[in-house]
Amino acid sequence: MKNTVERSGWARFWDNGRWWKALILTVGYLAVYQPASLLMAPFVPFIGDTGSASYVLVLFATPVLIGCLILIVFGASLHWLRSLFARQSIRGGGWMWIAIAVVLMFNVLRFASVDYAAAGFDWVAAWLLAGLFIGFAEEVLTRGYVVRIMRSSGKSEIAVGLVSASLFALLHGFNFFTGQPFVSTLLQMLYTFFFGFCMYLALRVTRTIIAPILLHASTDPSIFMQGIYSTEGSLSSLAQLGNIVLILVAVVLLVVFIITESRAGHRKRSGLADSARISEG
């Protein structure tokens, strides 16, 4: 059965990586997720306000769950799921742990500054579930399938990381077409590009997609929960600096990444050239 799938035109198309195929896959995910979100809109008057668990489950968790299922079916049709969750062969430098540390630190700060008594257990549980779905869907898509497609194209890891982060930002840029103001959308795309790049670094240094999934799954709930039920005090004020700090740190990490990957690529090319000269000699 596996050989039949691998010989099919469907599998050959996706196994032959190109950046535009990663774009097609991302747009295809949006084509599934956005209609699912819009289908939930008629239920808004019956599910309460943004502080209700039903609101979160219907308008956030359910559409993304549909996206999760579509992505699983897509990966299963190509026999990609096993390799998706396997240990990555490409290693990362120790400095990449900085990306994980910054994301994790502000997630903890935001969670610590949520007024849980006011929020209620059911609302918090609903957001944690929604966050898990969001983390799974968006990371499987951009750090899983997009990274695989880009690597199979033979592109450098610089291209892999930047395309992965760019398509992740594109996912959120579509919010403009659902009524989000233009400037707000641009700022969100800026943040999500650098957040996506940090998730790529998390994938590299841990060598498993589980790490970015869990980091992402804790990020969205912490942001939304603190935004609605935030406590007063310095801890909350510090947590609200998270997006700005992440962007600043990620800019530095991006520069380091480009320099180190360029040097690694140069050393690899030099080694291949030396081997070729020895063989010719």
PDB file of C-alpha atoms in Angstrom:
ATOM      1  CA  MET A   1       0.000   0.000   0.000  1.00  0.00           C
ATOM      2  CA  LYS A   2       2.802   2.385   0.908  1.00  0.00           C
ATOM      3  CA  ASN A   3       4.578   1.855  -2.411  1.00  0.00           C
ATOM      4  CA  THR A   4       1.326   2.495  -4.261  1.00  0.00           C
ATOM      5  CA  VAL A   5       0.901   5.826  -2.512  1.00  0.00           C
ATOM      6  CA  GLU A   6       4.512   6.777  -3.112  1.00  0.00           C
ATOM      7  CA  ARG A   7       4.108   6.081  -6.837  1.00  0.00           C
ATOM      8  CA  SER A   8       0.892   8.093  -7.096  1.00  0.00           C
ATOM      9  CA  GLY A   9       0.858  11.510  -8.689  1.00  0.00           C
ATOM     10  CA  TRP A  10      -0.515  12.993  -5.454  1.00  0.00           C
ATOM     11  CA  ALA A  11       2.473  11.795  -3.443  1.00  0.00           C
ATOM     12  CA  ARG A  12       5.020  12.668  -6.139  1.00  0.00           C
ATOM     13  CA  PHE A  13       3.640  16.212  -6.280  1.00  0.00           C
ATOM     14  CA  TRP A  14       4.151  16.856  -2.558  1.00  0.00           C
ATOM     15  CA  ASP A  15       7.393  14.901  -2.223  1.00  0.00           C
ATOM     16  CA  ASN A  16       8.975  17.075  -4.908  1.00  0.00           C
ATOM     17  CA  GLY A  17       9.328  20.154  -2.728  1.00  0.00           C
ATOM     18  CA  ARG A  18       8.933  23.723  -3.980  1.00  0.00           C
ATOM     19  CA  TRP A  19       8.277  26.864  -1.978  1.00  0.00           C
ATOM     20  CA  TRP A  20       5.066  27.543  -3.907  1.00  0.00           C
ATOM     21  CA  LYS A  21       3.732  24.148  -2.889  1.00  0.00           C
ATOM     22  CA  ALA A  22       4.185  25.172   0.729  1.00  0.00           C
ATOM     23  CA  LEU A  23       2.208  28.310  -0.123  1.00  0.00           C
ATOM     24  CA  ILE A  24      -0.546  26.245  -1.769  1.00  0.00           C
ATOM     25  CA  LEU A  25      -0.795  24.055   1.321  1.00  0.00           C
ATOM     26  CA  THR A  26      -1.023  27.095   3.625  1.00  0.00           C
ATOM     27  CA  VAL A  27      -3.720  28.744   1.509  1.00  0.00           C
ATOM     28  CA  GLY A  28      -5.527  25.404   1.348  1.00  0.00           C
ATOM     29  CA  TYR A  29      -5.573  25.224   5.130  1.00  0.00           C
ATOM     30  CA  LEU A  30      -7.020  28.740   5.271  1.00  0.00           C
ATOM     31  CA  ALA A  31      -9.656  27.715   2.740  1.00  0.00           C
ATOM     32  CA  VAL A  32     -10.792  25.022   5.176  1.00  0.00           C
ATOM     33  CA  TYR A  33     -10.364  26.855   8.474  1.00  0.00           C
ATOM     34  CA  GLN A  34     -11.931  30.211   7.601  1.00  0.00           C
ATOM     35  CA  PRO A  35     -15.254  28.824   6.307  1.00  0.00           C
ATOM     36  CA  ALA A  36     -15.436  26.617   9.388  1.00  0.00           C
ATOM     37  CA  SER A  37     -15.038  29.731  11.532  1.00  0.00           C
ATOM     38  CA  LEU A  38     -17.696  31.628   9.596  1.00  0.00           C
ATOM     39  CA  LEU A  39     -20.124  28.730   9.919  1.00  0.00           C
ATOM     40  CA  MET A  40     -19.953  29.165  13.692  1.00  0.00           C
ATOM     41  CA  ALA A  41     -20.987  32.849  13.520  1.00  0.00           C
ATOM     42  CA  PRO A  42     -24.781  32.224  13.631  1.00  0.00           C
ATOM     43  CA  PHE A  43     -24.359  30.567  17.024  1.00  0.00           C
ATOM     44  CA  VAL A  44     -22.795  33.667  18.638  1.00  0.00           C
ATOM     45  CA  PRO A  45     -26.065  35.055  20.072  1.00  0.00           C
ATOM     46  CA  PHE A  46     -26.689  31.753  21.855  1.00  0.00           C
ATOM     47  CA  ILE A  47     -23.284  31.097  23.384  1.00  0.00           C
ATOM     48  CA  GLY A  48     -22.651  34.113  25.598  1.00  0.00           C
ATOM     49  CA  ASP A  49     -19.866  36.675  25.582  1.00  0.00           C
ATOM     50  CA  THR A  50     -16.092  36.295  25.256  1.00  0.00           C
ATOM     51  CA  GLY A  51     -15.907  35.308  28.920  1.00  0.00           C
ATOM     52  CA  SER A  52     -17.961  32.149  28.439  1.00  0.00           C
ATOM     53  CA  ALA A  53     -16.539  28.681  27.832  1.00  0.00           C
ATOM     54  CA  SER A  54     -19.100  28.010  25.091  1.00  0.00           C
ATOM     55  CA  TYR A  55     -17.884  31.081  23.176  1.00  0.00           C
ATOM     56  CA  VAL A  56     -14.309  29.772  23.202  1.00  0.00           C
ATOM     57  CA  LEU A  57     -15.272  26.210  22.286  1.00  0.00           C
ATOM     58  CA  VAL A  58     -17.597  27.157  19.426  1.00  0.00           C
ATOM     59  CA  LEU A  59     -15.684  30.026  17.825  1.00  0.00           C
ATOM     60  CA  PHE A  60     -12.084  28.973  18.509  1.00  0.00           C
ATOM     61  CA  ALA A  61     -11.717  25.318  19.403  1.00  0.00           C
ATOM     62  CA  THR A  62     -14.188  23.748  16.954  1.00  0.00           C
ATOM     63  CA  PRO A  63     -12.964  25.398  13.712  1.00  0.00           C
ATOM     64  CA  VAL A  64      -9.325  24.672  14.557  1.00  0.00           C
ATOM     65  CA  LEU A  65     -10.204  21.079  15.456  1.00  0.00           C
ATOM     66  CA  ILE A  66     -11.609  20.710  11.940  1.00  0.00           C
ATOM     67  CA  GLY A  67      -8.316  22.070  10.623  1.00  0.00           C
ATOM     68  CA  CYS A  68      -6.402  19.561  12.777  1.00  0.00           C
ATOM     69  CA  LEU A  69      -8.374  16.669  11.316  1.00  0.00           C
ATOM     70  CA  ILE A  70      -7.801  17.875   7.760  1.00  0.00           C
ATOM     71  CA  LEU A  71      -4.054  18.140   8.383  1.00  0.00           C
ATOM     72  CA  ILE A  72      -3.973  14.634   9.857  1.00  0.00           C
ATOM     73  CA  VAL A  73      -5.813  13.226   6.842  1.00  0.00           C
ATOM     74  CA  PHE A  74      -3.432  15.082   4.525  1.00  0.00           C
ATOM     75  CA  GLY A  75      -0.357  13.687   6.301  1.00  0.00           C
ATOM     76  CA  ALA A  76      -1.814  10.181   6.429  1.00  0.00           C
ATOM     77  CA  SER A  77      -2.508  10.247   2.674  1.00  0.00           C
ATOM     78  CA  LEU A  78       1.215  10.835   2.109  1.00  0.00           C
ATOM     79  CA  HIS A  79       2.489   8.594   4.939  1.00  0.00           C
ATOM     80  CA  TRP A  80       4.143  11.628   6.521  1.00  0.00           C
ATOM     81  CA  LEU A  81       2.777  11.270  10.048  1.00  0.00           C
ATOM     82  CA  ARG A  82       5.417   8.858  11.330  1.00  0.00           C
ATOM     83  CA  SER A  83       8.313  11.022  10.145  1.00  0.00           C
ATOM     84  CA  LEU A  84       6.500  14.154  11.330  1.00  0.00           C
ATOM     85  CA  PHE A  85       6.784  13.066  14.953  1.00  0.00           C
ATOM     86  CA  ALA A  86      10.135  11.287  14.572  1.00  0.00           C
ATOM     87  CA  ARG A  87      13.375  12.775  15.865  1.00  0.00           C
ATOM     88  CA  GLN A  88      14.743  15.404  13.469  1.00  0.00           C
ATOM     89  CA  SER A  89      18.064  14.639  11.799  1.00  0.00           C
ATOM     90  CA  ILE A  90      19.146  18.289  11.543  1.00  0.00           C
ATOM     91  CA  ARG A  91      20.630  19.628  14.767  1.00  0.00           C
ATOM     92  CA  GLY A  92      20.509  23.127  16.197  1.00  0.00           C
ATOM     93  CA  GLY A  93      22.996  25.247  18.117  1.00  0.00           C
ATOM     94  CA  GLY A  94      22.759  25.654  21.879  1.00  0.00           C
ATOM     95  CA  TRP A  95      22.041  29.387  21.492  1.00  0.00           C
ATOM     96  CA  MET A  96      18.646  28.441  20.000  1.00  0.00           C
ATOM     97  CA  TRP A  97      17.426  27.581  23.508  1.00  0.00           C
ATOM     98  CA  ILE A  98      17.140  31.336  24.041  1.00  0.00           C
ATOM     99  CA  ALA A  99      14.037  31.357  21.831  1.00  0.00           C
ATOM    100  CA  ILE A 100      12.378  28.704  23.982  1.00  0.00           C
ATOM    101  CA  ALA A 101      13.373  30.452  27.202  1.00  0.00           C
ATOM    102  CA  VAL A 102      11.906  33.819  26.146  1.00  0.00           C
ATOM    103  CA  VAL A 103       8.599  32.350  24.937  1.00  0.00           C
ATOM    104  CA  LEU A 104       8.261  30.127  27.994  1.00  0.00           C
ATOM    105  CA  MET A 105       9.141  32.920  30.429  1.00  0.00           C
ATOM    106  CA  PHE A 106       6.429  35.273  29.198  1.00  0.00           C
ATOM    107  CA  ASN A 107       3.881  32.484  28.935  1.00  0.00           C
ATOM    108  CA  VAL A 108       4.478  31.729  32.602  1.00  0.00           C
ATOM    109  CA  LEU A 109       4.249  35.440  33.494  1.00  0.00           C
ATOM    110  CA  ARG A 110       0.956  35.795  31.639  1.00  0.00           C
ATOM    111  CA  PHE A 111      -0.517  32.685  33.234  1.00  0.00           C
ATOM    112  CA  ALA A 112       0.607  33.947  36.636  1.00  0.00           C
ATOM    113  CA  SER A 113      -1.180  37.281  36.121  1.00  0.00           C
ATOM    114  CA  VAL A 114      -4.599  35.837  35.189  1.00  0.00           C
ATOM    115  CA  ASP A 115      -7.481  36.347  37.639  1.00  0.00           C
ATOM    116  CA  TYR A 116      -8.591  32.705  37.748  1.00  0.00           C
ATOM    117  CA  ALA A 117     -11.339  33.345  40.303  1.00  0.00           C
ATOM    118  CA  ALA A 118     -13.022  35.795  37.940  1.00  0.00           C
ATOM    119  CA  ALA A 119     -12.364  33.691  34.830  1.00  0.00           C
ATOM    120  CA  GLY A 120     -13.804  30.428  36.138  1.00  0.00           C
ATOM    121  CA  PHE A 121     -12.564  26.874  35.707  1.00  0.00           C
ATOM    122  CA  ASP A 122     -14.679  26.074  32.633  1.00  0.00           C
ATOM    123  CA  TRP A 123     -13.472  29.137  30.693  1.00  0.00           C
ATOM    124  CA  VAL A 124      -9.823  28.447  31.539  1.00  0.00           C
ATOM    125  CA  ALA A 125     -10.186  24.767  30.578  1.00  0.00           C
ATOM    126  CA  ALA A 126     -11.843  25.750  27.294  1.00  0.00           C
ATOM    127  CA  TRP A 127      -8.953  28.062  26.408  1.00  0.00           C
ATOM    128  CA  LEU A 128      -6.337  25.448  27.282  1.00  0.00           C
ATOM    129  CA  LEU A 129      -8.113  22.962  25.011  1.00  0.00           C
ATOM    130  CA  ALA A 130      -8.392  25.537  22.227  1.00  0.00           C
ATOM    131  CA  GLY A 131      -4.701  26.359  22.658  1.00  0.00           C
ATOM    132  CA  LEU A 132      -3.760  22.719  22.237  1.00  0.00           C
ATOM    133  CA  PHE A 133      -5.725  22.535  18.985  1.00  0.00           C
ATOM    134  CA  ILE A 134      -4.195  25.797  17.734  1.00  0.00           C
ATOM    135  CA  GLY A 135      -0.666  24.725  18.628  1.00  0.00           C
ATOM    136  CA  PHE A 136      -1.107  21.352  16.930  1.00  0.00           C
ATOM    137  CA  ALA A 137      -2.686  22.671  13.733  1.00  0.00           C
ATOM    138  CA  GLU A 138      -0.434  25.665  13.111  1.00  0.00           C
ATOM    139  CA  GLU A 139       2.806  23.906  14.062  1.00  0.00           C
ATOM    140  CA  VAL A 140       2.040  20.730  12.123  1.00  0.00           C
ATOM    141  CA  LEU A 141       1.302  22.910   9.121  1.00  0.00           C
ATOM    142  CA  THR A 142       4.201  25.380   9.266  1.00  0.00           C
ATOM    143  CA  ARG A 143       6.929  23.616  11.261  1.00  0.00           C
ATOM    144  CA  GLY A 144       5.906  20.164  10.085  1.00  0.00           C
ATOM    145  CA  TYR A 145       4.680  20.042   6.512  1.00  0.00           C
ATOM    146  CA  VAL A 146       6.115  23.357   5.289  1.00  0.00           C
ATOM    147  CA  VAL A 147       9.546  22.532   6.729  1.00  0.00           C
ATOM    148  CA  ARG A 148       9.435  19.073   5.125  1.00  0.00           C
ATOM    149  CA  ILE A 149       8.443  20.492   1.736  1.00  0.00           C
ATOM    150  CA  MET A 150      11.160  23.130   1.863  1.00  0.00           C
ATOM    151  CA  ARG A 151      13.853  20.672   2.940  1.00  0.00           C
ATOM    152  CA  SER A 152      12.921  18.253   0.162  1.00  0.00           C
ATOM    153  CA  SER A 153      13.459  21.105  -2.311  1.00  0.00           C
ATOM    154  CA  GLY A 154      17.128  21.217  -1.330  1.00  0.00           C
ATOM    155  CA  LYS A 155      16.979  24.786  -0.060  1.00  0.00           C
ATOM    156  CA  SER A 156      19.207  26.005   2.769  1.00  0.00           C
ATOM    157  CA  GLU A 157      17.949  26.039   6.337  1.00  0.00           C
ATOM    158  CA  ILE A 158      17.889  29.831   6.101  1.00  0.00           C
ATOM    159  CA  ALA A 159      15.217  29.527   3.410  1.00  0.00           C
ATOM    160  CA  VAL A 160      13.440  26.796   5.382  1.00  0.00           C
ATOM    161  CA  GLY A 161      13.228  28.916   8.530  1.00  0.00           C
ATOM    162  CA  LEU A 162      12.220  32.130   6.762  1.00  0.00           C
ATOM    163  CA  VAL A 163       9.547  30.529   4.577  1.00  0.00           C
ATOM    164  CA  SER A 164       8.114  28.679   7.564  1.00  0.00           C
ATOM    165  CA  ALA A 165       7.898  31.913   9.584  1.00  0.00           C
ATOM    166  CA  SER A 166       6.547  33.902   6.618  1.00  0.00           C
ATOM    167  CA  LEU A 167       3.732  31.455   5.898  1.00  0.00           C
ATOM    168  CA  PHE A 168       2.884  31.403   9.587  1.00  0.00           C
ATOM    169  CA  ALA A 169       2.547  35.188   9.457  1.00  0.00           C
ATOM    170  CA  LEU A 170       0.416  34.846   6.314  1.00  0.00           C
ATOM    171  CA  LEU A 171      -2.036  32.676   8.246  1.00  0.00           C
ATOM    172  CA  HIS A 172      -2.684  35.593  10.579  1.00  0.00           C
ATOM    173  CA  GLY A 173      -2.622  38.198   7.816  1.00  0.00           C
ATOM    174  CA  PHE A 174      -5.870  36.739   6.560  1.00  0.00           C
ATOM    175  CA  ASN A 175      -7.559  38.257   9.625  1.00  0.00           C
ATOM    176  CA  PHE A 176      -7.700  41.509   7.655  1.00  0.00           C
ATOM    177  CA  PHE A 177     -10.322  39.949   5.369  1.00  0.00           C
ATOM    178  CA  THR A 178     -12.468  39.020   8.355  1.00  0.00           C
ATOM    179  CA  GLY A 179     -12.715  42.588   9.620  1.00  0.00           C
ATOM    180  CA  GLN A 180      -9.521  43.181  11.592  1.00  0.00           C
ATOM    181  CA  PRO A 181      -8.073  46.706  11.062  1.00  0.00           C
ATOM    182  CA  PHE A 182      -5.190  46.968   8.600  1.00  0.00           C
ATOM    183  CA  VAL A 183      -2.627  48.346  11.067  1.00  0.00           C
ATOM    184  CA  SER A 184      -3.545  45.749  13.687  1.00  0.00           C
ATOM    185  CA  THR A 185      -3.136  43.025  11.078  1.00  0.00           C
ATOM    186  CA  LEU A 186       0.314  44.306  10.071  1.00  0.00           C
ATOM    187  CA  LEU A 187       1.438  44.373  13.700  1.00  0.00           C
ATOM    188  CA  GLN A 188       0.083  40.873  14.221  1.00  0.00           C
ATOM    189  CA  MET A 189       1.925  39.628  11.143  1.00  0.00           C
ATOM    190  CA  LEU A 190       5.155  41.211  12.415  1.00  0.00           C
ATOM    191  CA  TYR A 191       4.795  39.472  15.768  1.00  0.00           C
ATOM    192  CA  THR A 192       3.748  36.132  14.291  1.00  0.00           C
ATOM    193  CA  PHE A 193       6.679  36.138  11.854  1.00  0.00           C
ATOM    194  CA  PHE A 194       9.169  36.395  14.702  1.00  0.00           C
ATOM    195  CA  PHE A 195       7.171  34.051  16.927  1.00  0.00           C
ATOM    196  CA  GLY A 196       7.116  31.554  14.056  1.00  0.00           C
ATOM    197  CA  PHE A 197      10.857  31.909  13.656  1.00  0.00           C
ATOM    198  CA  CYS A 198      11.290  31.161  17.368  1.00  0.00           C
ATOM    199  CA  MET A 199       9.174  28.034  16.912  1.00  0.00           C
ATOM    200  CA  TYR A 200      11.451  26.982  14.053  1.00  0.00           C
ATOM    201  CA  LEU A 201      14.438  27.398  16.367  1.00  0.00           C
ATOM    202  CA  ALA A 202      12.595  25.310  18.980  1.00  0.00           C
ATOM    203  CA  LEU A 203      12.147  22.597  16.357  1.00  0.00           C
ATOM    204  CA  ARG A 204      15.835  22.713  15.477  1.00  0.00           C
ATOM    205  CA  VAL A 205      17.304  22.657  18.974  1.00  0.00           C
ATOM    206  CA  THR A 206      14.940  20.028  20.438  1.00  0.00           C
ATOM    207  CA  ARG A 207      14.789  18.036  17.187  1.00  0.00           C
ATOM    208  CA  THR A 208      11.107  17.274  17.713  1.00  0.00           C
ATOM    209  CA  ILE A 209       7.932  19.032  16.634  1.00  0.00           C
ATOM    210  CA  ILE A 210       6.415  18.311  20.046  1.00  0.00           C
ATOM    211  CA  ALA A 211       8.363  21.247  21.527  1.00  0.00           C
ATOM    212  CA  PRO A 212       6.928  23.991  19.249  1.00  0.00           C
ATOM    213  CA  ILE A 213       3.455  22.438  19.509  1.00  0.00           C
ATOM    214  CA  LEU A 214       3.477  22.664  23.305  1.00  0.00           C
ATOM    215  CA  LEU A 215       5.078  26.114  23.370  1.00  0.00           C
ATOM    216  CA  HIS A 216       2.522  27.393  20.904  1.00  0.00           C
ATOM    217  CA  ALA A 217      -0.305  25.643  22.759  1.00  0.00           C
ATOM    218  CA  SER A 218       0.583  27.585  25.902  1.00  0.00           C
ATOM    219  CA  THR A 219       1.124  30.926  24.157  1.00  0.00           C
ATOM    220  CA  ASP A 220      -2.298  31.666  22.674  1.00  0.00           C
ATOM    221  CA  PRO A 221      -4.301  30.834  25.835  1.00  0.00           C
ATOM    222  CA  SER A 222      -1.943  32.881  28.002  1.00  0.00           C
ATOM    223  CA  ILE A 223      -2.347  35.924  25.726  1.00  0.00           C
ATOM    224  CA  PHE A 224      -6.127  35.728  25.416  1.00  0.00           C
ATOM    225  CA  MET A 225      -6.741  34.819  29.051  1.00  0.00           C
ATOM    226  CA  GLN A 226      -4.610  37.646  30.390  1.00  0.00           C
ATOM    227  CA  GLY A 227      -6.166  40.042  27.909  1.00  0.00           C
ATOM    228  CA  ILE A 228      -9.627  39.450  29.379  1.00  0.00           C
ATOM    229  CA  TYR A 229      -9.005  38.532  33.036  1.00  0.00           C
ATOM    230  CA  SER A 230      -5.783  40.257  34.007  1.00  0.00           C
ATOM    231  CA  THR A 231      -4.825  41.009  37.593  1.00  0.00           C
ATOM    232  CA  GLU A 232      -3.470  44.372  38.698  1.00  0.00           C
ATOM    233  CA  GLY A 233       0.176  44.891  39.546  1.00  0.00           C
ATOM    234  CA  SER A 234       3.740  44.867  38.292  1.00  0.00           C
ATOM    235  CA  LEU A 235       3.634  41.184  37.287  1.00  0.00           C
ATOM    236  CA  SER A 236       0.830  41.852  34.835  1.00  0.00           C
ATOM    237  CA  SER A 237       2.602  44.931  33.455  1.00  0.00           C
ATOM    238  CA  LEU A 238       5.772  42.926  32.907  1.00  0.00           C
ATOM    239  CA  ALA A 239       3.869  40.112  31.187  1.00  0.00           C
ATOM    240  CA  GLN A 240       2.328  42.591  28.750  1.00  0.00           C
ATOM    241  CA  LEU A 241       5.810  43.407  27.420  1.00  0.00           C
ATOM    242  CA  GLY A 242       6.122  39.861  26.096  1.00  0.00           C
ATOM    243  CA  ASN A 243       5.363  40.551  22.437  1.00  0.00           C
ATOM    244  CA  ILE A 244       7.794  43.469  22.225  1.00  0.00           C
ATOM    245  CA  VAL A 245      10.595  41.595  23.997  1.00  0.00           C
ATOM    246  CA  LEU A 246      10.075  38.534  21.808  1.00  0.00           C
ATOM    247  CA  ILE A 247      10.368  40.586  18.622  1.00  0.00           C
ATOM    248  CA  LEU A 248      13.559  42.306  19.804  1.00  0.00           C
ATOM    249  CA  VAL A 249      15.171  39.036  20.903  1.00  0.00           C
ATOM    250  CA  ALA A 250      14.057  37.260  17.732  1.00  0.00           C
ATOM    251  CA  VAL A 251      15.639  39.954  15.536  1.00  0.00           C
ATOM    252  CA  VAL A 252      18.998  39.296  17.206  1.00  0.00           C
ATOM    253  CA  LEU A 253      18.512  35.526  16.938  1.00  0.00           C
ATOM    254  CA  LEU A 254      17.628  35.866  13.265  1.00  0.00           C
ATOM    255  CA  VAL A 255      20.894  37.694  12.570  1.00  0.00           C
ATOM    256  CA  VAL A 256      22.857  35.047  14.480  1.00  0.00           C
ATOM    257  CA  PHE A 257      20.968  32.321  12.615  1.00  0.00           C
ATOM    258  CA  ILE A 258      21.752  33.749   9.183  1.00  0.00           C
ATOM    259  CA  ILE A 259      25.439  34.183  10.060  1.00  0.00           C
ATOM    260  CA  THR A 260      25.890  30.702  11.556  1.00  0.00           C
ATOM    261  CA  GLU A 261      23.949  28.938   8.788  1.00  0.00           C
ATOM    262  CA  SER A 262      25.855  30.831   6.097  1.00  0.00           C
ATOM    263  CA  ARG A 263      29.161  29.816   7.663  1.00  0.00           C
ATOM    264  CA  ALA A 264      28.015  26.211   7.975  1.00  0.00           C
ATOM    265  CA  GLY A 265      26.975  26.211   4.318  1.00  0.00           C
ATOM    266  CA  HIS A 266      30.334  27.682   3.295  1.00  0.00           C
ATOM    267  CA  ARG A 267      32.222  25.021   5.275  1.00  0.00           C
ATOM    268  CA  LYS A 268      30.107  22.299   3.684  1.00  0.00           C
ATOM    269  CA  ARG A 269      30.746  23.611   0.171  1.00  0.00           C
ATOM    270  CA  SER A 270      34.461  23.907   0.904  1.00  0.00           C
ATOM    271  CA  GLY A 271      34.553  20.348   2.182  1.00  0.00           C
ATOM    272  CA  LEU A 272      32.801  19.047  -0.912  1.00  0.00           C
ATOM    273  CA  ALA A 273      35.191  20.987  -3.132  1.00  0.00           C
ATOM    274  CA  ASP A 274      38.209  19.546  -1.284  1.00  0.00           C
ATOM    275  CA  SER A 275      36.807  16.038  -1.601  1.00  0.00           C
ATOM    276  CA  ALA A 276      36.276  16.542  -5.331  1.00  0.00           C
ATOM    277  CA  ARG A 277      39.874  17.731  -5.804  1.00  0.00           C
ATOM    278  CA  ILE A 278      41.198  14.734  -3.875  1.00  0.00           C
ATOM    279  CA  SER A 279      39.121  12.365  -6.000  1.00  0.00           C
ATOM    280  CA  GLU A 280      40.332  13.986  -9.194  1.00  0.00           C
ATOM    281  CA  GLY A 281      43.927  13.774  -7.982  1.00  0.00           C
TER     282      GLY A 281
END
